[in-house]
Amino acid sequence: MSRKRPYRSYTDEFKRDAIRLIEQEGLPVAQVARDLGVNANSLHNWLKKHREERGDDVSESEQEELQRLRRENRILKEERDILKKAAAFFAKESK
């Protein structure tokens, strides 16, 4: 059985330094995570929180477009599923 790693707490300064490496130095998240011994998902979360606090995450118009595209995607998937069922039905009928 594998053991879980103990929960690690990182200082705000450590998090800021990690974010700086990504944003200012242009290093990939995976590389910074590996170099610092941090889980990449944690680093992504820190970065997202930092950008939200800074206010440059997603604008209102981008959020509206994202909602519209998700709605359109859902409708298209529903239409696709209906067409699949209809095709299967008519394929059985023709035999």
GROMACS .gro file of N, CA and C in nm:
model
  285
    1MET      N    1   0.083  -0.118   0.000
    1MET     CA    2   0.000   0.000   0.000
    1MET      C    3   0.087   0.124   0.000
    2SER      N    4   0.048   0.223  -0.077
    2SER     CA    5   0.126   0.346  -0.080
    2SER      C    6   0.080   0.438   0.033
    3ARG      N    7   0.174   0.513   0.081
    3ARG     CA    8   0.143   0.606   0.189
    3ARG      C    9   0.115   0.743   0.130
    4LYS      N   10   0.023   0.812   0.192
    4LYS     CA   11  -0.006   0.948   0.150
    4LYS      C   12   0.100   1.041   0.208
    5ARG      N   13   0.134   1.141   0.129
    5ARG     CA   14   0.228   1.239   0.180
    5ARG      C   15   0.158   1.325   0.284
    6PRO      N   16   0.231   1.368   0.384
    6PRO     CA   17   0.169   1.457   0.481
    6PRO      C   18   0.136   1.591   0.416
    7TYR      N   19   0.030   1.655   0.462
    7TYR     CA   20  -0.013   1.783   0.409
    7TYR      C   21   0.096   1.887   0.433
    8ARG      N   22   0.133   1.958   0.326
    8ARG     CA   23   0.234   2.063   0.340
    8ARG      C   24   0.169   2.198   0.325
    9SER      N   25   0.213   2.289   0.406
    9SER     CA   26   0.164   2.426   0.399
    9SER      C   27   0.277   2.514   0.347
   10TYR      N   28   0.244   2.599   0.252
   10TYR     CA   29   0.345   2.686   0.191
   10TYR      C   30   0.316   2.831   0.230
   11THR      N   31   0.421   2.906   0.250
   11THR     CA   32   0.405   3.047   0.286
   11THR      C   33   0.357   3.126   0.166
   12ASP      N   34   0.299   3.242   0.193
   12ASP     CA   35   0.255   3.330   0.084
   12ASP      C   36   0.374   3.375   0.000
   13GLU      N   37   0.487   3.396   0.064
   13GLU     CA   38   0.608   3.437  -0.009
   13GLU      C   39   0.652   3.328  -0.106
   14PHE      N   40   0.648   3.204  -0.063
   14PHE     CA   41   0.685   3.091  -0.148
   14PHE      C   42   0.592   3.086  -0.270
   15LYS      N   43   0.462   3.104  -0.245
   15LYS     CA   44   0.364   3.101  -0.353
   15LYS      C   45   0.388   3.215  -0.451
   16ARG      N   46   0.416   3.335  -0.399
   16ARG     CA   47   0.444   3.451  -0.486
   16ARG      C   48   0.567   3.426  -0.572
   17ASP      N   49   0.670   3.368  -0.512
   17ASP     CA   50   0.792   3.338  -0.588
   17ASP      C   51   0.764   3.237  -0.699
   18ALA      N   52   0.684   3.136  -0.669
   18ALA     CA   53   0.650   3.035  -0.770
   18ALA      C   54   0.571   3.100  -0.884
   19ILE      N   55   0.476   3.186  -0.850
   19ILE     CA   56   0.396   3.255  -0.952
   19ILE      C   57   0.484   3.347  -1.035
   20ARG      N   58   0.579   3.413  -0.971
   20ARG     CA   59   0.671   3.502  -1.044
   20ARG      C   60   0.751   3.424  -1.147
   21LEU      N   61   0.795   3.305  -1.111
   21LEU     CA   62   0.871   3.222  -1.206
   21LEU      C   63   0.788   3.191  -1.330
   22ILE      N   64   0.660   3.173  -1.311
   22ILE     CA   65   0.572   3.141  -1.424
   22ILE      C   66   0.541   3.266  -1.506
   23GLU      N   67   0.499   3.373  -1.438
   23GLU     CA   68   0.453   3.491  -1.510
   23GLU      C   69   0.567   3.578  -1.564
   24GLN      N   70   0.669   3.600  -1.485
   24GLN     CA   71   0.775   3.692  -1.528
   24GLN      C   72   0.889   3.621  -1.599
   25GLU      N   73   0.923   3.502  -1.554
   25GLU     CA   74   1.032   3.429  -1.617
   25GLU      C   75   0.985   3.345  -1.734
   26GLY      N   76   0.854   3.323  -1.742
   26GLY     CA   77   0.798   3.247  -1.854
   26GLY      C   78   0.820   3.097  -1.847
   27LEU      N   79   0.847   3.046  -1.729
   27LEU     CA   80   0.869   2.902  -1.715
   27LEU      C   81   0.736   2.828  -1.714
   28PRO      N   82   0.732   2.707  -1.768
   28PRO     CA   83   0.608   2.628  -1.766
   28PRO      C   84   0.572   2.585  -1.623
   29VAL      N   85   0.443   2.574  -1.599
   29VAL     CA   86   0.394   2.535  -1.466
   29VAL      C   87   0.452   2.401  -1.425
   30ALA      N   88   0.455   2.306  -1.517
   30ALA     CA   89   0.505   2.171  -1.484
   30ALA      C   90   0.651   2.177  -1.439
   31GLN      N   91   0.730   2.258  -1.506
   31GLN     CA   92   0.872   2.268  -1.469
   31GLN      C   93   0.889   2.333  -1.332
   32VAL      N   94   0.816   2.441  -1.307
   32VAL     CA   95   0.825   2.509  -1.177
   32VAL      C   96   0.779   2.414  -1.067
   33ALA      N   97   0.671   2.342  -1.091
   33ALA     CA   98   0.621   2.247  -0.991
   33ALA      C   99   0.725   2.141  -0.961
   34ARG      N  100   0.786   2.088  -1.066
   34ARG     CA  101   0.888   1.984  -1.048
   34ARG      C  102   1.010   2.040  -0.974
   35ASP      N  103   1.055   2.159  -1.014
   35ASP     CA  104   1.173   2.219  -0.953
   35ASP      C  105   1.153   2.251  -0.805
   36LEU      N  106   1.031   2.293  -0.772
   36LEU     CA  107   1.003   2.332  -0.633
   36LEU      C  108   0.947   2.218  -0.548
   37GLY      N  109   0.918   2.105  -0.612
   37GLY     CA  110   0.863   1.992  -0.538
   37GLY      C  111   0.719   2.014  -0.494
   38VAL      N  112   0.644   2.084  -0.581
   38VAL     CA  113   0.504   2.117  -0.551
   38VAL      C  114   0.416   2.044  -0.651
   39ASN      N  115   0.298   2.006  -0.609
   39ASN     CA  116   0.202   1.945  -0.699
   39ASN      C  117   0.159   2.050  -0.803
   40ALA      N  118   0.157   2.011  -0.930
   40ALA     CA  119   0.122   2.105  -1.037
   40ALA      C  120  -0.019   2.159  -1.021
   41ASN      N  121  -0.111   2.076  -0.971
   41ASN     CA  122  -0.248   2.124  -0.949
   41ASN      C  123  -0.252   2.234  -0.844
   42SER      N  124  -0.172   2.219  -0.741
   42SER     CA  125  -0.166   2.324  -0.639
   42SER      C  126  -0.115   2.453  -0.699
   43LEU      N  127  -0.013   2.441  -0.782
   43LEU     CA  128   0.046   2.559  -0.846
   43LEU      C  129  -0.056   2.627  -0.938
   44HIS      N  130  -0.132   2.547  -1.012
   44HIS     CA  131  -0.238   2.603  -1.097
   44HIS      C  132  -0.341   2.677  -1.012
   45ASN      N  133  -0.376   2.620  -0.897
   45ASN     CA  134  -0.473   2.685  -0.808
   45ASN      C  135  -0.419   2.818  -0.755
   46TRP      N  136  -0.292   2.821  -0.717
   46TRP     CA  137  -0.232   2.945  -0.669
   46TRP      C  138  -0.235   3.052  -0.778
   47LEU      N  139  -0.201   3.009  -0.899
   47LEU     CA  140  -0.197   3.100  -1.012
   47LEU      C  141  -0.336   3.155  -1.042
   48LYS      N  142  -0.436   3.068  -1.039
   48LYS     CA  143  -0.574   3.111  -1.065
   48LYS      C  144  -0.620   3.211  -0.959
   49LYS      N  145  -0.593   3.179  -0.833
   49LYS     CA  146  -0.633   3.268  -0.724
   49LYS      C  147  -0.563   3.402  -0.737
   50HIS      N  148  -0.435   3.400  -0.771
   50HIS     CA  149  -0.358   3.524  -0.788
   50HIS      C  150  -0.418   3.610  -0.898
   51ARG      N  151  -0.453   3.548  -1.009
   51ARG     CA  152  -0.511   3.622  -1.122
   51ARG      C  153  -0.650   3.675  -1.089
   52GLU      N  154  -0.727   3.598  -1.014
   52GLU     CA  155  -0.860   3.645  -0.972
   52GLU      C  156  -0.847   3.766  -0.880
   53GLU      N  157  -0.752   3.759  -0.787
   53GLU     CA  158  -0.732   3.870  -0.694
   53GLU      C  159  -0.684   3.994  -0.768
   54ARG      N  160  -0.606   3.972  -0.873
   54ARG     CA  161  -0.552   4.083  -0.953
   54ARG      C  162  -0.659   4.137  -1.047
   55GLY      N  163  -0.761   4.057  -1.073
   55GLY     CA  164  -0.871   4.102  -1.154
   55GLY      C  165  -0.854   4.080  -1.303
   56ASP      N  166  -0.761   3.998  -1.344
   56ASP     CA  167  -0.743   3.976  -1.488
   56ASP      C  168  -0.771   3.832  -1.529
   57ASP      N  169  -0.862   3.769  -1.456
   57ASP     CA  170  -0.893   3.630  -1.487
   57ASP      C  171  -0.977   3.620  -1.613
   58VAL      N  172  -1.104   3.645  -1.606
   58VAL     CA  173  -1.192   3.638  -1.722
   58VAL      C  174  -1.285   3.758  -1.716
   59SER      N  175  -1.292   3.834  -1.824
   59SER     CA  176  -1.378   3.952  -1.826
   59SER      C  177  -1.525   3.910  -1.834
   60GLU      N  178  -1.613   4.007  -1.810
   60GLU     CA  179  -1.756   3.978  -1.812
   60GLU      C  180  -1.802   3.936  -1.950
   61SER      N  181  -1.751   4.002  -2.054
   61SER     CA  182  -1.791   3.965  -2.191
   61SER      C  183  -1.741   3.826  -2.226
   62GLU      N  184  -1.621   3.791  -2.179
   62GLU     CA  185  -1.568   3.656  -2.204
   62GLU      C  186  -1.652   3.552  -2.130
   63GLN      N  187  -1.695   3.587  -2.009
   63GLN     CA  188  -1.778   3.496  -1.930
   63GLN      C  189  -1.912   3.474  -2.000
   64GLU      N  190  -1.971   3.582  -2.055
   64GLU     CA  191  -2.098   3.570  -2.127
   64GLU      C  192  -2.081   3.483  -2.250
   65GLU      N  193  -1.971   3.504  -2.324
   65GLU     CA  194  -1.947   3.423  -2.443
   65GLU      C  195  -1.927   3.277  -2.406
   66LEU      N  196  -1.855   3.253  -2.297
   66LEU     CA  197  -1.833   3.117  -2.251
   66LEU      C  198  -1.966   3.049  -2.218
   67GLN      N  199  -2.056   3.120  -2.150
   67GLN     CA  200  -2.188   3.064  -2.118
   67GLN      C  201  -2.266   3.035  -2.246
   68ARG      N  202  -2.261   3.128  -2.343
   68ARG     CA  203  -2.332   3.108  -2.469
   68ARG      C  204  -2.279   2.986  -2.542
   69LEU      N  205  -2.146   2.972  -2.546
   69LEU     CA  206  -2.085   2.858  -2.615
   69LEU      C  207  -2.117   2.726  -2.545
   70ARG      N  208  -2.120   2.727  -2.414
   70ARG     CA  209  -2.156   2.606  -2.340
   70ARG      C  210  -2.301   2.566  -2.367
   71ARG      N  211  -2.389   2.667  -2.371
   71ARG     CA  212  -2.530   2.641  -2.400
   71ARG      C  213  -2.544   2.584  -2.541
   72GLU      N  214  -2.475   2.646  -2.637
   72GLU     CA  215  -2.479   2.599  -2.776
   72GLU      C  216  -2.424   2.457  -2.786
   73ASN      N  217  -2.317   2.429  -2.715
   73ASN     CA  218  -2.256   2.296  -2.716
   73ASN      C  219  -2.353   2.191  -2.660
   74ARG      N  220  -2.423   2.227  -2.553
   74ARG     CA  221  -2.520   2.135  -2.493
   74ARG      C  222  -2.632   2.104  -2.592
   75ILE      N  223  -2.683   2.207  -2.660
   75ILE     CA  224  -2.790   2.188  -2.758
   75ILE      C  225  -2.743   2.100  -2.873
   76LEU      N  226  -2.623   2.125  -2.922
   76LEU     CA  227  -2.569   2.045  -3.032
   76LEU      C  228  -2.552   1.899  -2.992
   77LYS      N  229  -2.508   1.875  -2.869
   77LYS     CA  230  -2.494   1.737  -2.822
   77LYS      C  231  -2.629   1.668  -2.814
   78GLU      N  232  -2.730   1.741  -2.767
   78GLU     CA  233  -2.865   1.684  -2.761
   78GLU      C  234  -2.915   1.649  -2.901
   79GLU      N  235  -2.893   1.740  -2.997
   79GLU     CA  236  -2.934   1.714  -3.135
   79GLU      C  237  -2.861   1.593  -3.193
   80ARG      N  238  -2.732   1.583  -3.164
   80ARG     CA  239  -2.653   1.470  -3.211
   80ARG      C  240  -2.708   1.339  -3.157
   81ASP      N  241  -2.741   1.338  -3.027
   81ASP     CA  242  -2.794   1.217  -2.965
   81ASP      C  243  -2.927   1.176  -3.027
   82ILE      N  244  -3.012   1.275  -3.056
   82ILE     CA  245  -3.140   1.246  -3.120
   82ILE      C  246  -3.118   1.186  -3.258
   83LEU      N  247  -3.026   1.244  -3.335
   83LEU     CA  248  -2.997   1.193  -3.469
   83LEU      C  249  -2.939   1.052  -3.465
   84LYS      N  250  -2.857   1.023  -3.365
   84LYS     CA  251  -2.802   0.887  -3.351
   84LYS      C  252  -2.914   0.786  -3.327
   85LYS      N  253  -3.007   0.823  -3.239
   85LYS     CA  254  -3.119   0.733  -3.209
   85LYS      C  255  -3.207   0.714  -3.331
   86ALA      N  256  -3.230   0.823  -3.404
   86ALA     CA  257  -3.313   0.813  -3.525
   86ALA      C  258  -3.245   0.726  -3.630
   87ALA      N  259  -3.115   0.742  -3.647
   87ALA     CA  260  -3.042   0.661  -3.744
   87ALA      C  261  -3.048   0.513  -3.707
   88ALA      N  262  -3.034   0.484  -3.579
   88ALA     CA  263  -3.041   0.345  -3.533
   88ALA      C  264  -3.182   0.289  -3.556
   89PHE      N  265  -3.283   0.369  -3.530
   89PHE     CA  266  -3.421   0.326  -3.549
   89PHE      C  267  -3.448   0.294  -3.696
   90PHE      N  268  -3.409   0.385  -3.785
   90PHE     CA  269  -3.435   0.365  -3.928
   90PHE      C  270  -3.349   0.252  -3.986
   91ALA      N  271  -3.232   0.230  -3.928
   91ALA     CA  272  -3.148   0.118  -3.974
   91ALA      C  273  -3.217  -0.014  -3.941
   92LYS      N  274  -3.283  -0.023  -3.826
   92LYS     CA  275  -3.357  -0.145  -3.789
   92LYS      C  276  -3.479  -0.163  -3.879
   93GLU      N  277  -3.547  -0.054  -3.909
   93GLU     CA  278  -3.668  -0.059  -3.992
   93GLU      C  279  -3.638  -0.108  -4.133
   94SER      N  280  -3.523  -0.070  -4.186
   94SER     CA  281  -3.492  -0.104  -4.326
   94SER      C  282  -3.450  -0.250  -4.343
   95LYS      N  283  -3.423  -0.320  -4.235
   95LYS     CA  284  -3.379  -0.460  -4.244
   95LYS      C  285  -3.494  -0.553  -4.256
   0.00000   0.00000   0.00000
